[in-house]
Short mmCIF file of C-alpha atoms in Angstrom, two decimals:
data_model
loop_
_atom_site.label_atom_id
_atom_site.label_comp_id
_atom_site.label_asym_id
_atom_site.label_seq_id
_atom_site.Cartn_x
_atom_site.Cartn_y
_atom_site.Cartn_z
CA UNK A 14 -0.33 0.09 -0.07
CA UNK A 15 1.57 3.43 -1.06
CA UNK A 16 1.34 6.13 1.48
CA UNK A 17 0.75 9.51 0.32
CA UNK A 18 1.75 12.56 2.52
CA UNK A 19 -1.46 14.47 3.63
CA UNK A 20 0.29 17.76 2.00
CA UNK A 21 0.63 15.84 -1.27
CA UNK A 22 -3.15 15.41 -1.51
CA UNK A 23 -3.33 19.25 -1.34
CA UNK A 24 -2.28 19.29 -4.76
CA UNK A 25 -4.60 20.55 -6.90
CA UNK A 26 -3.76 20.67 -10.91
CA UNK A 27 -4.22 23.64 -12.98
CA UNK A 28 -6.72 23.17 -15.93
CA UNK A 29 -9.53 25.37 -17.47
CA UNK A 30 -12.34 23.65 -18.94
CA UNK A 31 -15.35 24.85 -21.82
CA UNK A 32 -18.40 23.11 -21.44
CA UNK A 33 -19.99 21.59 -24.26
CA UNK A 34 -23.58 22.34 -24.71
CA UNK A 35 -25.10 19.58 -26.24
CA UNK A 36 -23.50 17.45 -23.65
CA UNK A 37 -25.28 18.53 -20.27
CA UNK A 38 -26.58 15.40 -18.74
CA UNK A 39 -27.60 16.35 -15.15
CA UNK A 40 -27.85 19.90 -14.11
CA UNK A 41 -28.03 19.20 -10.48
CA UNK A 42 -26.15 17.28 -7.81
CA UNK A 43 -24.82 15.41 -8.84
CA UNK A 44 -23.91 17.67 -12.60
CA UNK A 45 -22.86 15.45 -15.49
CA UNK A 46 -21.47 17.56 -18.30
CA UNK A 47 -19.39 17.08 -21.39
CA UNK A 48 -16.17 19.25 -21.20
CA UNK A 49 -13.23 20.14 -23.29
CA UNK A 50 -10.12 20.68 -21.52
CA UNK A 51 -8.74 23.78 -23.01
CA UNK A 52 -5.96 23.71 -20.68
CA UNK A 53 -3.69 22.31 -17.93
CA UNK A 54 -4.80 18.57 -16.49
CA UNK A 55 -8.17 17.78 -15.13
CA UNK A 56 -7.91 15.00 -12.49
CA UNK A 57 -10.39 13.41 -10.46
CA UNK A 58 -10.73 15.44 -7.00
CA UNK A 59 -10.29 18.82 -8.56
CA UNK A 60 -12.65 21.49 -6.99
CA UNK A 61 -14.03 23.27 -9.78
CA UNK A 62 -15.29 26.86 -9.80
CA UNK A 63 -16.42 29.42 -12.19
CA UNK A 64 -13.99 31.90 -13.50
CA UNK A 65 -16.03 35.10 -14.00
CA UNK A 66 -18.62 34.84 -10.86
CA UNK A 67 -15.98 35.66 -8.41
CA UNK A 68 -14.98 32.25 -8.07
CA UNK A 69 -18.15 30.23 -7.44
CA UNK A 70 -17.88 26.64 -6.39
CA UNK A 71 -19.24 24.48 -8.34
CA UNK A 72 -17.73 21.31 -6.37
CA UNK A 73 -15.24 18.48 -7.08
CA UNK A 74 -15.00 16.52 -9.74
CA UNK A 75 -16.00 12.96 -8.77
CA UNK A 76 -15.61 11.01 -12.31
CA UNK A 77 -13.78 11.53 -15.43
CA UNK A 78 -15.37 9.36 -18.47
CA UNK A 79 -13.77 9.17 -21.98
CA UNK A 80 -15.12 7.52 -24.97
CA UNK A 81 -13.69 3.96 -23.39
CA UNK A 82 -14.57 4.67 -19.79
CA UNK A 83 -13.60 5.85 -16.31
CA UNK A 84 -10.21 7.81 -16.47
CA UNK A 85 -8.17 9.31 -13.78
CA UNK A 86 -7.22 12.55 -15.95
CA UNK A 87 -7.78 14.24 -19.08
CA UNK A 88 -5.23 16.51 -20.71
CA UNK A 89 -5.58 19.84 -22.75
CA UNK A 90 -7.51 18.83 -26.19
CA UNK A 91 -9.50 15.83 -24.66
CA UNK A 92 -13.29 16.15 -24.84
CA UNK A 93 -14.78 14.11 -21.62
CA UNK A 94 -17.59 13.58 -19.30
CA UNK A 95 -17.30 14.61 -15.83
CA UNK A 96 -19.76 14.16 -12.43
CA UNK A 97 -19.28 16.93 -10.07
CA UNK A 98 -21.11 16.46 -6.99
CA UNK A 99 -22.50 19.05 -4.77
CA UNK A 100 -25.39 20.26 -3.32
CA UNK A 101 -25.54 23.52 -4.21
CA UNK A 102 -24.81 24.72 -7.77
CA UNK A 103 -27.10 24.12 -10.64
CA UNK A 104 -26.34 24.07 -14.41
CA UNK A 105 -28.29 26.94 -15.86
CA UNK A 106 -29.45 28.70 -12.78
CA UNK A 107 -25.73 29.56 -11.45
CA UNK A 108 -23.33 28.89 -14.47
CA UNK A 109 -23.89 27.73 -17.95
CA UNK A 110 -21.70 26.99 -21.20
CA UNK A 111 -20.81 30.59 -21.79
CA UNK A 112 -18.64 30.05 -18.42
CA UNK A 113 -15.12 29.14 -18.31
CA UNK A 114 -14.54 26.39 -15.57
CA UNK A 115 -11.07 26.46 -13.93
CA UNK A 116 -9.80 24.47 -10.83
CA UNK A 117 -9.63 26.02 -7.45
CA UNK A 118 -6.15 26.41 -6.65
CA UNK A 119 -5.01 28.06 -3.21
CA UNK A 120 -1.17 29.06 -1.96
CA UNK A 121 -1.30 25.77 -0.31
CA UNK A 122 -2.11 23.88 -3.49
CA UNK A 123 0.42 25.67 -5.25
CA UNK A 124 3.52 24.66 -2.85
CA UNK A 125 1.96 20.82 -2.75
CA UNK A 126 2.21 21.02 -6.52
CA UNK A 127 5.68 22.35 -6.50
CA UNK A 128 6.87 19.75 -3.59
CA UNK A 129 5.22 17.01 -5.26
CA UNK A 130 4.71 17.05 -9.12
CA UNK A 131 7.11 19.66 -10.41
CA UNK A 132 7.95 17.26 -12.89
CA UNK A 133 4.69 16.29 -14.03
CA UNK A 134 3.75 19.48 -15.05
CA UNK A 135 4.62 21.06 -18.49
CA UNK A 136 5.67 24.84 -18.94
CA UNK A 137 2.32 25.35 -20.08
CA UNK A 138 1.04 23.96 -17.27
CA UNK A 139 3.02 26.19 -15.02
CA UNK A 140 2.08 29.36 -17.00
CA UNK A 141 -1.42 28.38 -16.29
CA UNK A 142 -0.90 28.20 -12.57
CA UNK A 143 0.51 31.57 -12.75
CA UNK A 144 -2.55 32.81 -14.43
CA UNK A 145 -4.85 31.55 -12.44
CA UNK A 146 -2.39 32.62 -9.08
CA UNK A 147 -3.36 35.80 -10.58
CA UNK A 148 -6.80 35.37 -11.02
CA UNK A 149 -7.22 34.32 -7.45
CA UNK A 150 -4.98 37.15 -6.34
CA UNK A 151 -2.52 34.54 -4.34
CA UNK A 152 -0.03 36.39 -3.18
CA UNK A 153 3.81 34.89 -2.99
CA UNK A 154 5.04 33.56 0.06
CA UNK A 155 5.48 35.77 2.98
CA UNK A 156 2.53 37.69 2.42
CA UNK A 157 -1.19 37.17 3.12
CA UNK A 158 -3.44 35.12 0.53
#
């Protein structure tokens, strides 16, 4: 059995997702959507939020499926269906296909990425981390978040 540090579990991989409007399977808990990964790496467990609505949290990705079945992750250019579990948001009421969905990162999640997954991310992925860091107004070490 592999032991994973708690800090490693805090790592949130950066991703930006475009909702595919013809593939909305369920609008509320659980939400099932077809998405295209436009940037980054989407992983099971990634907390997703709506970028333009003051970072409205949609919920964590509970499942990712491609045409072959369940997968652990999807990368830029892939179209997959995702299941998001959360009791609050509803597609069409709180967000829609015009919204860009992004991973909800934090200072701690960035630090965990750097410590445990530095080599797993491409330069484009790190550029997305910087973009998200600016969007979320995450400060460098020594400053408050």
